[in-house]
Short mmCIF file of C-alpha atoms in Angstrom, two decimals:
data_model
loop_
_atom_site.label_atom_id
_atom_site.label_comp_id
_atom_site.label_asym_id
_atom_site.label_seq_id
_atom_site.Cartn_x
_atom_site.Cartn_y
_atom_site.Cartn_z
CA MET A 1 0.78 -7.13 34.58
CA ILE A 2 2.19 -6.56 31.11
CA VAL A 3 5.44 -4.59 30.78
CA ALA A 4 6.84 -3.72 27.37
CA VAL A 5 10.53 -2.93 26.96
CA ALA A 6 11.04 -0.50 24.08
CA SER A 7 13.45 2.14 22.81
CA GLY A 8 13.68 4.58 19.97
CA LYS A 9 17.24 3.80 19.03
CA GLY A 10 18.39 0.25 18.41
CA GLY A 11 21.16 -1.36 20.42
CA THR A 12 20.46 0.48 23.67
CA GLY A 13 19.93 -2.63 25.76
CA LYS A 14 16.22 -3.55 25.47
CA THR A 15 16.88 -7.25 25.35
CA THR A 16 19.38 -7.06 28.22
CA VAL A 17 16.77 -5.30 30.39
CA ALA A 18 13.92 -7.60 29.29
CA THR A 19 15.80 -10.85 29.83
CA SER A 20 17.26 -9.61 33.15
CA LEU A 21 13.75 -8.83 34.37
CA GLY A 22 12.67 -12.29 33.28
CA ALA A 23 15.62 -13.92 35.04
CA VAL A 24 14.81 -12.09 38.31
CA LEU A 25 11.09 -12.92 38.18
CA GLY A 26 11.60 -16.54 37.11
CA THR A 27 8.59 -18.88 37.31
CA ARG A 28 6.17 -16.02 37.85
CA SER A 29 6.91 -14.52 34.46
CA GLN A 30 6.62 -15.05 30.74
CA ILE A 31 8.81 -13.32 28.15
CA LEU A 32 7.65 -12.73 24.58
CA ASP A 33 10.14 -11.56 21.95
CA CYS A 34 8.04 -9.29 19.72
CA ASP A 35 11.02 -8.15 17.63
CA VAL A 36 10.00 -10.65 14.98
CA GLU A 37 12.38 -9.31 12.35
CA GLU A 38 15.40 -10.04 14.48
CA PRO A 39 14.46 -11.87 17.68
CA ASN A 40 17.44 -12.07 20.02
CA CYS A 41 16.15 -12.90 23.53
CA HIS A 42 16.96 -16.53 22.71
CA ILE A 43 20.67 -15.69 22.48
CA LEU A 44 20.80 -14.77 26.16
CA LEU A 45 18.08 -17.10 27.46
CA LYS A 46 18.98 -20.23 25.44
CA PRO A 47 15.44 -21.66 25.70
CA THR A 48 14.41 -25.20 24.88
CA ILE A 49 11.89 -24.81 22.06
CA LEU A 50 8.88 -27.09 22.57
CA THR A 51 6.38 -25.91 19.93
CA SER A 52 6.65 -24.25 16.54
CA ASP A 53 3.58 -23.06 14.61
CA THR A 54 3.28 -21.35 11.25
CA VAL A 55 1.25 -18.12 11.22
CA SER A 56 -0.52 -17.01 8.07
CA LEU A 57 -2.78 -14.22 6.83
CA PRO A 58 -5.83 -14.86 4.62
CA VAL A 59 -5.30 -13.16 1.23
CA PRO A 60 -7.57 -13.13 -1.84
CA SER A 61 -7.39 -15.47 -4.81
CA VAL A 62 -9.86 -14.63 -7.58
CA ASP A 63 -11.71 -17.12 -9.76
CA LEU A 64 -12.27 -15.04 -12.92
CA LYS A 65 -14.73 -17.61 -14.28
CA LYS A 66 -17.17 -16.68 -11.50
CA CYS A 67 -16.35 -12.93 -11.45
CA SER A 68 -18.87 -10.47 -12.93
CA LEU A 69 -16.34 -7.57 -12.78
CA CYS A 70 -18.52 -5.54 -10.42
CA GLY A 71 -15.44 -3.99 -8.78
CA LYS A 72 -16.78 -4.11 -5.19
CA CYS A 73 -13.60 -5.84 -3.99
CA GLY A 74 -11.36 -3.02 -5.19
CA GLU A 75 -13.68 -0.34 -3.82
CA VAL A 76 -13.59 -1.75 -0.30
CA CYS A 77 -9.84 -2.46 -0.15
CA GLN A 78 -7.96 0.30 1.66
CA PHE A 79 -4.57 -0.95 0.47
CA SER A 80 -5.09 -1.47 -3.29
CA ALA A 81 -4.39 -5.15 -2.69
CA ILE A 82 -7.13 -6.09 -5.13
CA VAL A 83 -8.24 -4.10 -8.13
CA GLN A 84 -10.79 -4.64 -10.88
CA ILE A 85 -9.48 -3.24 -14.12
CA GLY A 86 -10.60 -3.74 -17.70
CA LYS A 87 -11.86 -7.29 -18.03
CA THR A 88 -9.93 -8.67 -15.09
CA VAL A 89 -9.31 -8.51 -11.35
CA ILE A 90 -5.75 -8.48 -10.06
CA ALA A 91 -4.78 -9.35 -6.49
CA PHE A 92 -1.55 -8.15 -4.88
CA PRO A 93 -1.34 -10.55 -1.93
CA GLU A 94 1.81 -8.88 -0.55
CA LEU A 95 -0.18 -5.65 0.01
CA CYS A 96 -3.12 -7.43 1.71
CA HIS A 97 -3.76 -6.86 5.43
CA GLY A 98 -6.10 -9.85 5.62
CA CYS A 99 -9.30 -8.04 6.63
CA GLY A 100 -11.48 -10.35 4.53
CA SER A 101 -13.79 -7.59 3.25
CA CYS A 102 -13.28 -8.37 -0.46
CA SER A 103 -14.30 -12.01 -0.20
CA MET A 104 -17.15 -11.21 2.18
CA LEU A 105 -18.64 -8.56 -0.11
CA CYS A 106 -18.12 -10.41 -3.41
CA PRO A 107 -21.63 -11.07 -4.78
CA ASP A 108 -20.28 -13.78 -7.11
CA LYS A 109 -18.42 -15.75 -4.40
CA ALA A 110 -15.45 -15.51 -6.75
CA ILE A 111 -12.85 -14.71 -4.08
CA GLU A 112 -11.29 -17.48 -2.08
CA GLU A 113 -9.05 -16.73 0.89
CA VAL A 114 -5.68 -18.44 0.67
CA PRO A 115 -2.98 -18.30 3.34
CA ARG A 116 0.10 -16.10 3.02
CA ASN A 117 2.83 -17.40 5.30
CA LEU A 118 3.96 -14.69 7.75
CA GLY A 119 6.43 -16.65 9.83
CA VAL A 120 6.53 -18.92 12.87
CA ILE A 121 5.82 -18.68 16.58
CA GLU A 122 8.02 -20.75 18.83
CA THR A 123 7.38 -21.44 22.48
CA GLY A 124 9.50 -23.11 25.11
CA MET A 125 11.18 -22.79 28.48
CA ALA A 126 14.34 -20.93 29.48
CA ALA A 127 15.09 -22.49 32.87
CA ASN A 128 11.84 -21.69 34.77
CA LEU A 129 10.85 -18.79 32.51
CA GLU A 130 8.15 -19.24 29.87
CA PHE A 131 9.45 -18.16 26.47
CA VAL A 132 7.67 -17.13 23.24
CA GLN A 133 9.16 -15.64 20.09
CA GLY A 134 8.00 -14.80 16.58
CA ARG A 135 10.25 -15.16 13.56
CA ILE A 136 9.08 -13.43 10.39
CA ARG A 137 9.39 -15.25 7.04
CA ILE A 138 12.30 -13.86 5.04
CA GLY A 139 10.81 -11.62 2.34
CA GLU A 140 7.65 -10.83 4.35
CA ALA A 141 7.27 -7.06 4.85
CA MET A 142 4.39 -6.94 7.32
CA ALA A 143 5.34 -7.54 10.95
CA PRO A 144 2.24 -6.40 12.92
CA PRO A 145 -0.01 -9.43 12.19
CA LEU A 146 2.74 -11.79 13.37
CA ILE A 147 3.37 -9.62 16.45
CA ARG A 148 -0.37 -9.79 17.28
CA ALA A 149 -0.19 -13.58 16.95
CA VAL A 150 2.78 -13.63 19.36
CA LYS A 151 0.79 -11.50 21.83
CA ASN A 152 -2.14 -13.94 21.60
CA ARG A 153 0.14 -16.31 23.55
CA ILE A 154 0.18 -13.94 26.57
CA LYS A 155 -0.75 -15.75 29.79
CA SER A 156 -2.70 -13.30 31.92
CA ASN A 157 -1.81 -15.04 35.19
CA LYS A 158 1.90 -14.32 34.59
CA PHE A 159 4.04 -11.23 34.88
CA VAL A 160 4.43 -10.61 31.14
CA ILE A 161 7.53 -9.03 29.59
CA LEU A 162 7.33 -7.92 25.95
CA ASP A 163 10.63 -7.25 24.20
CA ALA A 164 9.72 -4.68 21.52
CA PRO A 165 11.49 -3.91 18.25
CA PRO A 166 13.39 -0.59 18.08
CA GLY A 167 11.95 2.51 16.43
CA ALA A 168 8.57 4.21 16.69
CA SER A 169 6.56 2.71 13.84
CA CYS A 170 3.78 0.11 13.52
CA PRO A 171 5.68 -2.91 14.93
CA VAL A 172 6.50 -0.94 18.11
CA ILE A 173 2.96 0.38 18.54
CA THR A 174 1.53 -3.12 17.91
CA THR A 175 3.82 -4.48 20.63
CA VAL A 176 3.20 -1.90 23.36
CA LYS A 177 -0.56 -1.53 22.80
CA GLY A 178 -2.36 -3.08 25.76
CA ALA A 179 0.71 -3.00 28.02
CA ASP A 180 0.34 -1.62 31.55
CA PHE A 181 3.77 0.01 31.56
CA VAL A 182 6.53 0.73 29.06
CA ILE A 183 10.21 0.75 29.99
CA MET A 184 12.14 2.84 27.46
CA VAL A 185 15.82 1.96 27.35
CA THR A 186 18.19 4.60 26.04
CA GLU A 187 21.83 5.61 26.07
CA PRO A 188 23.29 9.00 27.04
CA THR A 189 24.15 10.12 23.50
CA PRO A 190 22.53 12.70 21.18
CA PHE A 191 21.29 9.78 19.04
CA GLY A 192 19.76 8.04 22.05
CA LEU A 193 17.96 11.20 23.19
CA ASN A 194 16.71 12.07 19.69
CA ASP A 195 15.22 8.63 19.09
CA LEU A 196 13.89 8.40 22.67
CA GLU A 197 11.93 11.63 22.21
CA ILE A 198 10.35 10.33 19.00
CA ALA A 199 9.37 7.00 20.57
CA VAL A 200 8.02 8.62 23.77
CA GLU A 201 5.86 10.93 21.67
CA ALA A 202 4.43 7.93 19.79
CA ILE A 203 3.76 5.84 22.90
CA GLU A 204 2.36 8.73 24.98
CA GLY A 205 -0.48 8.83 22.46
CA LEU A 206 -1.57 5.41 23.77
CA GLY A 207 -1.85 6.74 27.33
CA ILE A 208 0.52 4.13 28.79
CA PRO A 209 2.82 5.20 31.66
CA ILE A 210 6.48 5.27 30.64
CA GLY A 211 9.70 4.89 32.63
CA VAL A 212 13.19 5.41 31.26
CA VAL A 213 16.30 3.32 31.87
CA ILE A 214 19.56 5.02 30.82
CA LYS A 215 22.35 2.63 29.96
CA GLN A 216 25.79 3.68 31.20
CA ILE A 217 28.96 1.87 30.25
CA MET B 1 -2.80 10.14 -4.13
CA ASN B 2 -2.73 9.21 -0.46
CA ALA B 3 -1.24 5.75 -0.11
CA PHE B 4 1.34 4.17 2.15
CA ARG B 5 1.74 1.43 -0.43
CA GLY B 6 -0.19 0.73 -3.59
CA ALA B 7 0.04 4.29 -4.96
CA GLY B 8 1.04 3.01 -8.39
CA ILE B 9 -1.95 0.65 -8.49
CA GLN B 10 -4.32 3.49 -7.56
CA ALA B 11 -2.79 5.82 -10.14
CA ALA B 12 -3.05 3.13 -12.84
CA LYS B 13 -6.67 2.41 -11.91
CA THR B 14 -7.49 6.13 -12.03
CA ILE B 15 -6.12 6.65 -15.53
CA ALA B 16 -7.70 3.39 -16.74
CA GLU B 17 -11.10 4.76 -15.67
CA LYS B 18 -10.40 7.82 -17.87
CA ASN B 19 -9.96 5.46 -20.86
CA VAL B 20 -6.33 6.46 -21.34
CA ASP B 21 -4.53 4.60 -24.17
CA LEU B 22 -0.95 5.69 -23.57
CA LEU B 23 0.99 6.70 -20.46
CA LEU B 24 4.20 8.69 -20.76
CA THR B 25 6.41 8.40 -17.69
CA GLY B 26 9.99 8.22 -16.55
CA ARG B 27 9.82 5.02 -14.57
CA CYS B 28 7.11 2.48 -13.89
CA GLY B 29 7.20 0.10 -10.93
CA PRO B 30 6.06 -3.54 -10.89
CA ASN B 31 2.55 -3.21 -9.41
CA ALA B 32 1.65 -0.18 -11.53
CA PHE B 33 2.94 -1.99 -14.62
CA THR B 34 0.87 -5.10 -13.90
CA THR B 35 -2.24 -2.94 -13.48
CA LEU B 36 -1.59 -0.84 -16.61
CA GLU B 37 -0.94 -3.96 -18.66
CA ALA B 38 -4.25 -5.47 -17.50
CA ALA B 39 -6.01 -2.25 -18.53
CA GLY B 40 -4.38 -2.40 -21.96
CA ILE B 41 -2.58 0.92 -21.46
CA LYS B 42 0.73 1.27 -23.30
CA VAL B 43 3.57 2.53 -21.11
CA GLY B 44 6.05 4.90 -22.75
CA ILE B 45 9.10 5.08 -20.50
CA GLU B 46 12.33 7.04 -19.98
CA GLN B 47 10.51 10.30 -20.65
CA SER B 48 11.94 13.59 -19.42
CA GLY B 49 11.84 17.29 -20.28
CA THR B 50 8.62 19.11 -21.04
CA ILE B 51 5.23 17.57 -21.81
CA ARG B 52 5.40 19.26 -25.23
CA GLU B 53 8.69 17.46 -25.97
CA ALA B 54 7.28 14.12 -24.81
CA ILE B 55 4.18 14.46 -26.98
CA GLU B 56 6.39 15.42 -29.94
CA ARG B 57 8.30 12.16 -29.43
CA VAL B 58 5.00 10.24 -29.60
CA ARG B 59 4.20 11.99 -32.91
CA THR B 60 7.57 11.06 -34.37
CA ASN B 61 7.52 7.49 -33.03
CA GLU B 62 10.55 8.04 -30.80
CA VAL B 63 8.95 6.71 -27.61
CA LYS B 64 10.28 3.52 -26.09
CA PHE B 65 7.49 1.26 -24.76
CA ALA B 66 7.96 -0.91 -21.70
CA ASP B 67 7.39 -4.64 -21.87
CA LYS B 68 8.26 -4.95 -18.17
CA PRO B 69 8.62 -2.58 -15.18
CA ASN B 70 11.71 -0.35 -15.32
CA ALA B 71 11.82 0.57 -11.63
CA GLU B 72 11.86 -1.45 -8.43
CA ALA B 73 9.06 -1.33 -5.88
CA HIS B 74 9.42 1.69 -3.53
CA TRP B 75 11.95 3.24 -5.90
#
C-alpha cells in the first residue's frame, strides 16, 4: 500500500500528517520525503542517517574532433539541450532530461554521457520507522529525476508513506504517480480551497482515489 | 515557438538556418546568446520602437552590439 500525502497550498500540514501516520504504523511502515527541495520530515522524526548516495543524470559531452556535424543529436532532443549550429555542437547540460537519445543516435560516437549531480538520497531509521529522503543539489532546477530515485527505494512489503512537495506541478505528479491513495491536506481558508481545487484537478487525471484532511487550529 | 525551456536556443537555431547575419532585439538571454555566437550572428541589443527605426539605426551605425547576454535566464 502506497499513500501519498499532498496539498495544493504549502504549510497546510502535509508533513505533520505524514509523520503522524508513520509514527502510528511504526515498524510496518516506511516514510519517504519526496519534497526534495525542502525536505522536513527529518525535523519531526529525527532519524539516524545510515546511508547517503549521490544521484546523477547522464548528460551529453561532445567531442568535436569526432563530430561530423550531422545534427541528429539536436533533431532528437525535445528540450534543446544539444544543438548543432554552424561548425559546432553546443550542449546545455542544465536543460538535459537524461534520455540518452543524442548519444545513442550519434553516428560518429562523438557524444559521451557525463554525470550531472542532482543531489543525495539519505536513508536511515527514525525509531522503528524506515526513513528515506532526497535532498536536491543547490542550483539544480530539475526535481523529478531525484524524486524518481527516492521512489526507487520503496519497499513493497511495507506500508509506504510519501510526503509530497506542495503545488500541482511536475514534482507533485512525479511523487503521487503509482500511489494507491492520496491524502490532500488543506486548511479552511480561501487560499487553501483555491490551491486544493487546482491540485485535485491535477491528481484526478491520474485516476488515484483522493481523501481530504482539513486542518483546524 | 513551443518550449518550456530552451525557447531562445530554438529561436537562435531557426534564424541561423535562414543564414541571418544580424539580429536586432531588446534583450538576449544566456543560452540564446551562446547559440547565436556559435552561429556567427551579430546581436544588436537595446532595440525598441518600430522595425523601420531599428533598421535606420543599423544604416547609421547606431546599433550597440552585445559581447555578452544582457538578460538573465527566464527573464
